[in-house]
Amino acid sequence: MTKHQSGLPRAKWSKVPRSRIKALTANARDTMTTVHPLILSGGSGTRLWPLSRKAHPKQFLSVLGKNSLFQDTCLRLSDTVFERPTVIANEAHRFLVAEQMRELDLVPAGIVLEPMGRNTAPAAIIGALLAAREDDSRLLLMLPSDHAITDREGFIATVKAGIKAAEAGSIVTFGIKPTHPHTGYGYIEAADGDGGVLDVSRFVEKPSEAKAREYVESGRFFWNAGIFLFTAHALLEAADRCCPQIVSACRNALLNAKSDLDFTRLSETHFAEAESISLDYAIIERSDNIKCVPMQAAWSDLGSWTEIWEASPKAVDGNVARGDARFLKAKNSFAYSDGGAAVSVVGLEDVVVVATRDAVLVTSKAEAQSVKDVVASYEKEGRDLTINHNRVHRPWGWYERLAIGDRYQVKCIMVKPGAQLSLQAHFHRSEHWIVVSGTCEVTIGDTKRIVAENQSTYVPLNAIHRLANPGKIPALMIEVQSGSYLGEDDIIRFEDVYGRAGT
């Protein structure tokens, strides 16, 4: 049982020296039970294409409000019952995680990077192994980063209701009272229990519509939210019994992990040996010490555009418009524009229209789950549409493709104040840079100079160069590339403050 109480708002941890944080934590371990959150952020969210892409997936998008779903998940944990979270994320998203937490003035307990996706069982085991290094009775709350739970107080009350059962050695899952016979969720059948903590009879995966209706009408079934509370010892004991091979692979991946800036990189060789399987299949459905606590807050996994529509405030006619979108003689529909095009929906009902700068999706709400099949077809063709947006985020800022043709490409580049790109060279292209706003420091070979607004410079083929922003405001520039090959992999990095340098 891990105990501490800092008395500090969670959003202010980053203003306290790390040594002071440790002292506050150690001095308060005997005052109250606390829970260590384990936030899983490895998904790709293909059902929310074209807004969700592999390089910038669902959890990092602001689909319901100002904050991203990942940020909302972090803020949901701002209670004294929760310690600073550990985030387990895909290596490709490491700077998105760090930047979005920085925007909230939050410092995680750690960010663990998976070299490849292995589903939720290995992630849970990694989290438990890390916790067990300090105390194997430590309570862990494993939760996805891409769900919507609007009632924070209800969520916290639900977690607290499961603490006693988890401390006693049970693995606690949190069930959602179904509102309709949904066929895209797994179900939990619960029996009687004590104090709102129910015994679990069985788990059922994504039933037919008839079965789902039967479950809802029975009153004994809950949707499986994929949120679990357990001690490190309970999870590892169950894992050793149910999937020892995964435990072994995860132990070796941690033993051979490397520190990189603020990240912990799991060993790719060893983590690849772990089976890709969900925690439900690997352990939960094969264990008999499972309890269920009904969720005291509205919940959605936002697994499709239809569910985004359901979770959004609606106009009188049932329509939801995001961005430059409008309706005429339309009902119960969703329209989204990211600013690249105006979207108009006329004379239709129950449709979804999503327009980004490089793709447009039109589907009935009933078939919104099938968007994943469209993504699969693009992936099979090797299309970049499933990986990147036109605007691609980098730790130093972003770039956006404006035009591309035979032997040329035009981009808009934004560099954050104080940030810099790697020291690099290209084998197949030269570049012209025109500063639109702000100030850039340009290094070409042995020459370094300041390029201000309305000034330009030229980077020859093979020249070693770097772009930096020494100013206090974002620097915006237009880059014109010309050459025989314009791919992003035509780059060699000699130095990089973000740990990306290599041969």
XYZ file of C-alpha atoms in Angstrom:
503
model
C 0.000 0.000 0.000
C 1.594 3.247 -1.129
C 0.860 6.306 0.991
C 1.587 9.990 0.705
C -0.001 13.399 0.769
C 1.751 16.453 -0.572
C -0.971 19.007 -0.023
C -0.028 20.510 -3.386
C -2.351 20.804 -6.401
C -1.263 18.202 -8.958
C -1.007 20.825 -11.710
C 1.773 22.547 -9.727
C 4.175 19.613 -9.355
C 6.445 20.994 -12.077
C 7.149 24.137 -10.004
C 8.586 22.077 -7.133
C 12.183 20.736 -7.251
C 12.322 16.970 -7.701
C 14.215 16.579 -4.413
C 11.427 18.405 -2.601
C 8.794 16.217 -4.293
C 10.558 13.087 -3.023
C 10.787 14.531 0.489
C 7.121 15.491 0.573
C 6.176 12.051 -0.693
C 8.355 10.190 1.797
C 7.178 12.257 4.782
C 3.516 11.613 4.042
C 3.449 7.904 3.259
C 1.598 7.107 6.457
C -1.359 9.475 6.037
C -3.506 8.113 3.206
C -3.714 5.483 0.498
C -2.732 6.778 -2.909
C -2.962 5.364 -6.394
C -0.295 5.513 -9.081
C -1.904 6.087 -12.516
C -0.570 4.190 -15.507
C -1.739 6.022 -18.639
C -1.665 3.973 -21.840
C -1.091 6.064 -24.939
C -0.092 3.654 -27.665
C -3.201 3.498 -29.875
C -3.615 4.774 -33.444
C -7.365 5.510 -33.515
C -8.028 4.403 -37.097
C -11.812 4.792 -36.731
C -11.373 8.568 -36.445
C -9.543 8.881 -39.750
C -8.884 11.233 -41.528
C -8.363 13.401 -38.431
C -6.527 10.645 -36.549
C -3.284 9.474 -38.172
C -0.490 7.207 -36.953
C 1.863 10.148 -36.392
C -0.822 12.190 -34.576
C -3.469 9.760 -33.316
C -6.817 10.154 -31.580
C -5.583 10.659 -28.019
C -3.660 13.809 -28.981
C -6.606 15.418 -30.797
C -9.034 18.019 -29.457
C -12.240 16.375 -30.651
C -14.571 17.500 -27.843
C -13.101 20.691 -26.425
C -9.984 22.799 -26.017
C -7.784 20.057 -24.581
C -6.801 16.806 -26.240
C -8.208 13.537 -24.908
C -4.767 12.749 -23.472
C -4.711 16.076 -21.641
C -8.235 15.542 -20.320
C -7.111 12.149 -18.992
C -4.199 13.792 -17.152
C -6.450 16.490 -15.674
C -8.953 13.852 -14.554
C -6.237 12.625 -12.188
C -5.821 15.962 -10.389
C -6.842 14.727 -6.940
C -4.765 13.979 -3.849
C -5.631 10.273 -4.160
C -3.478 10.137 -7.307
C 0.293 10.271 -7.553
C 2.052 11.663 -10.595
C 1.292 9.331 -13.524
C 3.570 7.112 -15.536
C 2.811 7.266 -19.264
C 3.475 4.310 -21.563
C 3.553 5.561 -25.131
C 4.671 4.666 -28.610
C 8.205 5.844 -29.280
C 6.967 7.843 -32.283
C 4.739 9.954 -30.004
C 7.285 10.753 -27.309
C 7.458 14.477 -27.999
C 3.674 14.782 -28.330
C 3.293 13.304 -24.830
C 5.978 15.550 -23.356
C 4.691 18.706 -25.054
C 1.048 18.163 -24.165
C 1.932 17.576 -20.513
C 4.175 20.645 -20.530
C 1.246 22.724 -21.812
C -0.659 21.710 -18.659
C 2.356 22.408 -16.419
C 2.461 18.727 -15.405
C 5.511 16.560 -14.805
C 4.965 12.781 -15.080
C 6.632 10.230 -12.835
C 8.048 8.808 -16.063
C 7.444 8.300 -19.779
C 8.144 4.757 -20.981
C 8.548 4.274 -24.723
C 7.426 1.131 -26.525
C 9.513 0.444 -29.655
C 6.448 -1.218 -31.210
C 2.810 -1.761 -30.232
C 2.166 -4.872 -28.145
C -1.382 -4.183 -26.870
C -2.313 -3.706 -23.213
C -1.011 -6.850 -21.457
C 2.708 -6.089 -21.899
C 2.072 -2.415 -21.047
C 0.331 -3.370 -17.787
C 3.148 -5.768 -16.880
C 5.797 -3.113 -17.594
C 3.935 -0.698 -15.309
C 3.656 -3.305 -12.542
C 7.338 -4.231 -12.802
C 8.324 -0.570 -12.485
C 6.065 -0.087 -9.453
C 7.314 -3.272 -7.804
C 10.860 -1.897 -7.808
C 9.712 0.464 -5.041
C 6.844 -1.460 -3.423
C 4.988 -4.458 -4.843
C 1.896 -3.530 -2.798
C 1.686 -0.235 -4.671
C -1.753 0.453 -6.168
C -1.867 1.037 -9.932
C -4.749 2.453 -11.967
C -4.352 1.464 -15.609
C -6.444 3.613 -17.932
C -6.544 4.474 -21.644
C -5.681 8.023 -22.696
C -8.374 8.374 -25.379
C -11.676 7.994 -23.498
C -14.172 10.700 -22.537
C -15.365 10.916 -18.914
C -17.019 14.266 -18.284
C -17.765 13.857 -14.560
C -14.340 13.990 -12.896
C -15.719 13.795 -9.357
C -17.808 10.750 -10.258
C -14.754 9.095 -11.783
C -12.645 9.753 -8.683
C -15.402 8.428 -6.402
C -15.569 5.251 -8.500
C -11.811 4.666 -8.239
C -11.894 5.230 -4.470
C -14.740 2.677 -4.178
C -12.447 -0.003 -5.595
C -9.368 0.677 -3.438
C -10.216 -1.659 -0.559
C -10.864 -4.614 -2.889
C -7.639 -3.946 -4.798
C -5.626 -3.730 -1.580
C -7.098 -7.108 -0.597
C -5.581 -8.663 -3.731
C -8.376 -8.439 -6.310
C -7.982 -6.968 -9.772
C -10.775 -4.393 -10.020
C -12.413 -3.479 -13.314
C -14.817 -0.589 -13.784
C -18.044 -1.380 -15.620
C -20.233 1.042 -17.555
C -24.005 0.660 -17.253
C -25.090 0.136 -20.876
C -27.501 2.634 -22.399
C -28.206 0.596 -25.549
C -27.233 -2.777 -27.098
C -23.806 -1.787 -28.415
C -22.065 -4.531 -30.413
C -18.629 -2.877 -30.454
C -17.910 -3.279 -26.739
C -16.988 -6.213 -24.551
C -19.396 -6.992 -21.688
C -18.929 -7.928 -18.034
C -21.535 -10.094 -16.310
C -21.609 -9.227 -12.615
C -23.128 -11.079 -9.670
C -24.000 -9.801 -6.229
C -21.395 -7.960 -4.229
C -20.729 -5.912 -1.131
C -20.610 -2.129 -0.883
C -20.905 -1.532 -4.609
C -18.055 -3.932 -5.418
C -19.489 -6.787 -7.464
C -18.222 -10.287 -8.178
C -17.552 -10.981 -11.860
C -19.214 -14.037 -13.375
C -17.737 -13.841 -16.871
C -16.550 -11.607 -19.727
C -18.162 -11.615 -23.175
C -16.454 -10.142 -26.244
C -18.459 -8.001 -28.713
C -21.748 -9.925 -28.938
C -24.341 -9.983 -31.707
C -27.056 -7.324 -31.560
C -29.586 -9.859 -30.262
C -27.246 -10.969 -27.491
C -26.340 -7.390 -26.646
C -30.038 -6.533 -26.284
C -30.494 -9.537 -24.040
C -27.565 -8.407 -21.861
C -28.881 -4.864 -21.527
C -32.379 -6.055 -20.610
C -31.034 -8.444 -17.946
C -29.521 -5.620 -15.882
C -26.563 -7.828 -14.919
C -24.153 -6.722 -17.628
C -21.777 -3.782 -17.943
C -19.646 -2.482 -20.775
C -15.953 -3.181 -20.262
C -14.195 0.202 -20.095
C -10.685 -1.257 -20.051
C -9.826 0.551 -16.793
C -8.253 -1.584 -14.042
C -7.084 -1.068 -10.456
C -4.626 -3.537 -8.893
C -1.517 -3.862 -6.794
C 1.724 -4.557 -8.610
C 1.956 -7.863 -6.720
C -1.548 -9.019 -7.746
C -0.991 -8.228 -11.407
C 2.440 -9.858 -11.558
C 1.279 -12.944 -9.672
C -1.565 -13.396 -12.170
C 0.757 -12.704 -15.100
C 3.311 -15.269 -13.888
C 0.495 -17.825 -13.820
C -1.251 -16.899 -17.099
C 1.464 -15.565 -19.407
C 4.995 -16.137 -18.040
C 6.570 -15.654 -21.474
C 5.278 -12.067 -21.627
C 6.552 -11.390 -18.098
C 9.992 -12.656 -19.061
C 10.105 -10.529 -22.210
C 8.988 -7.437 -20.276
C 11.529 -8.002 -17.497
C 14.319 -8.220 -20.058
C 12.993 -5.176 -21.948
C 13.195 -3.166 -18.712
C 16.554 -4.573 -17.622
C 18.017 -3.555 -20.976
C 16.145 -0.243 -21.256
C 18.010 3.000 -21.907
C 17.410 6.505 -20.619
C 17.036 9.184 -23.311
C 16.345 12.748 -22.142
C 13.220 12.347 -19.959
C 12.240 9.026 -21.529
C 12.852 5.358 -20.771
C 13.329 3.382 -23.973
C 12.462 -0.298 -23.660
C 14.812 -2.729 -25.367
C 13.435 -3.315 -28.866
C 14.950 -6.791 -29.117
C 13.381 -8.049 -25.892
C 10.063 -6.207 -26.075
C 9.480 -7.661 -29.542
C 9.446 -11.105 -27.913
C 6.318 -10.229 -25.901
C 3.065 -11.490 -27.402
C 0.776 -8.739 -28.672
C -2.354 -9.378 -26.618
C -4.810 -7.438 -24.498
C -4.770 -7.578 -20.707
C -8.333 -8.937 -20.844
C -7.400 -11.968 -22.954
C -4.015 -12.622 -21.375
C -4.949 -12.351 -17.693
C -8.343 -10.914 -16.703
C -10.574 -13.514 -18.369
C -8.365 -16.323 -17.003
C -8.372 -15.174 -13.363
C -10.870 -15.689 -10.565
C -9.978 -12.729 -8.338
C -11.727 -10.102 -10.476
C -14.157 -7.554 -9.036
C -16.301 -4.950 -10.805
C -17.189 -1.443 -9.612
C -19.931 0.317 -11.634
C -18.731 3.657 -13.006
C -20.425 6.654 -11.399
C -19.804 8.909 -14.410
C -20.796 9.092 -18.059
C -18.218 7.373 -20.285
C -17.435 6.881 -23.957
C -14.426 5.358 -25.676
C -15.112 7.659 -28.664
C -14.520 4.705 -30.927
C -16.120 6.214 -34.033
C -17.336 9.501 -35.484
C -20.850 8.489 -34.455
C -19.728 8.397 -30.842
C -18.064 11.789 -31.242
C -21.452 13.075 -32.453
C -23.205 11.432 -29.493
C -20.808 13.032 -26.988
C -21.013 16.536 -28.523
C -23.490 19.363 -27.735
C -26.084 19.487 -30.505
C -28.169 22.133 -32.245
C -31.982 21.944 -32.199
C -31.959 19.798 -35.351
C -29.440 17.378 -33.841
C -26.533 18.577 -35.960
C -22.969 19.073 -34.728
C -20.635 21.437 -36.592
C -16.906 21.767 -35.854
C -14.809 24.313 -37.730
C -16.017 25.910 -40.972
C -19.099 23.692 -41.412
C -22.819 24.369 -41.897
C -26.107 22.565 -42.491
C -29.180 23.188 -44.627
C -32.284 20.957 -44.364
C -30.117 18.375 -42.608
C -30.690 16.495 -39.349
C -28.745 14.477 -36.783
C -25.472 14.837 -38.667
C -21.848 15.670 -37.925
C -19.626 17.936 -40.016
C -15.995 18.823 -39.341
C -13.474 21.004 -41.168
C -9.906 21.568 -40.032
C -9.786 24.891 -41.888
C -8.676 23.662 -45.291
C -12.150 23.655 -46.842
C -15.649 24.845 -46.000
C -18.060 21.929 -45.476
C -21.778 22.175 -46.310
C -24.272 19.365 -45.679
C -27.598 19.787 -47.505
C -30.752 17.665 -47.285
C -29.207 14.682 -45.515
C -29.805 12.874 -42.232
C -27.547 10.766 -40.045
C -24.338 11.412 -41.966
C -20.755 12.234 -41.007
C -18.556 14.523 -43.133
C -14.942 15.147 -42.077
C -12.633 17.270 -44.222
C -8.923 17.749 -43.600
C -6.481 19.480 -45.933
C -5.684 16.266 -47.783
C -8.665 13.934 -47.306
C -12.470 13.907 -47.075
C -14.629 11.270 -45.369
C -18.365 10.905 -46.013
C -20.209 8.097 -44.240
C -23.542 7.267 -42.713
C -23.444 7.212 -38.926
C -24.520 3.563 -39.057
C -21.366 2.617 -41.010
C -18.897 4.875 -39.177
C -17.169 1.860 -37.584
C -16.163 0.730 -41.107
C -13.763 3.658 -41.516
C -11.023 1.323 -40.250
C -11.483 -0.726 -43.433
C -10.869 2.377 -45.555
C -7.671 3.019 -43.597
C -6.599 -0.599 -44.145
C -7.046 -0.224 -47.902
C -4.882 2.930 -47.974
C -2.235 1.209 -45.860
C -2.173 -1.713 -48.288
C -1.471 0.773 -51.100
C 1.307 2.392 -49.052
C -0.432 5.767 -48.949
C 0.922 8.414 -46.562
C -2.697 9.426 -45.867
C -2.826 7.041 -42.913
C 0.427 8.237 -41.319
C 0.821 12.012 -41.528
C -1.329 15.080 -41.882
C -0.271 17.882 -44.182
C 0.854 19.559 -40.956
C 3.433 17.350 -39.253
C 4.381 18.106 -35.645
C 7.995 17.971 -34.527
C 9.574 18.670 -31.120
C 10.830 22.027 -32.448
C 7.492 23.085 -34.024
C 5.782 21.899 -37.220
C 5.905 21.922 -40.991
C 3.025 21.906 -43.448
C 3.135 20.896 -47.094
C 1.694 23.628 -49.332
C 2.474 22.237 -52.784
C 4.378 19.371 -54.410
C 5.257 18.586 -57.987
C 7.974 17.173 -60.227
C 11.304 18.037 -58.540
C 9.850 20.683 -56.189
C 8.019 20.944 -52.866
C 6.835 23.990 -50.905
C 6.423 23.928 -47.121
C 5.489 26.327 -44.365
C 7.708 25.828 -41.280
C 7.137 27.084 -37.723
C 9.982 27.004 -35.193
C 9.131 27.575 -31.520
C 10.953 30.300 -29.572
C 14.300 28.953 -28.362
C 13.995 25.777 -30.444
C 16.296 24.504 -33.152
C 16.335 21.815 -35.814
C 19.113 19.259 -36.018
C 22.444 19.997 -37.671
C 21.842 18.145 -40.929
C 22.492 17.691 -44.625
C 20.568 16.403 -47.671
C 21.966 14.348 -50.540
C 19.277 14.998 -53.163
C 17.786 18.452 -52.600
C 18.658 22.101 -52.100
C 16.461 24.532 -50.154
C 15.425 28.194 -50.320
C 14.211 29.735 -47.039
C 12.104 32.910 -46.841
C 11.315 34.234 -43.360
C 7.703 35.431 -43.068
C 7.619 36.436 -39.398
C 9.963 36.293 -36.436
C 13.716 35.831 -36.629
C 15.770 32.812 -37.673
C 19.381 31.958 -36.964
C 20.744 30.095 -39.976
C 23.915 27.999 -39.951
C 25.347 26.907 -43.315
C 28.764 25.260 -43.140
C 30.986 27.489 -40.994
C 28.768 30.567 -41.446
C 26.071 31.617 -38.989
C 23.808 34.630 -39.537
C 20.448 36.121 -38.575
C 17.694 36.140 -41.202
C 14.824 38.525 -40.364
C 11.322 39.020 -41.814
C 11.195 39.346 -45.627
C 14.787 38.122 -45.925
C 15.865 34.843 -47.504
C 18.763 32.425 -47.759
C 19.819 29.433 -49.863
C 20.999 26.015 -48.633
C 23.010 24.194 -51.335
C 22.914 20.458 -51.974
C 25.001 18.507 -49.402
C 25.606 21.599 -47.238
C 25.636 21.009 -43.477
C 23.067 23.398 -42.046
C 20.807 24.204 -39.112
C 17.754 26.407 -38.511
C 17.063 27.919 -35.073
C 14.781 30.512 -33.499
C 16.656 32.718 -30.985
C 13.662 35.039 -30.560
C 10.698 35.305 -28.188
C 7.933 34.660 -30.755
C 7.401 31.748 -33.180
C 9.385 32.009 -36.393
C 7.425 31.312 -39.582
C 9.115 30.659 -42.899
C 8.472 29.279 -46.373
C 10.782 26.531 -47.603
C 11.094 25.726 -51.318
C 12.816 22.401 -51.964
C 14.146 21.362 -55.368
C 15.920 18.183 -56.367
C 15.673 14.647 -57.639
C 14.267 13.200 -54.389
C 12.223 15.085 -51.774
C 11.386 12.405 -49.200
C 11.738 13.074 -45.478
C 14.274 10.256 -45.213
C 16.813 12.209 -47.294
C 18.516 13.509 -44.192
C 21.618 12.847 -42.138
C 21.720 14.349 -38.638
C 25.077 15.277 -37.112
C 23.798 16.903 -33.900
C 20.343 17.002 -32.360
C 19.134 18.247 -28.968
C 16.209 15.795 -29.146
C 18.365 12.673 -29.325
C 17.730 11.918 -33.018
C 21.296 12.274 -34.296
C 22.765 9.295 -36.149
C 24.609 8.221 -39.246
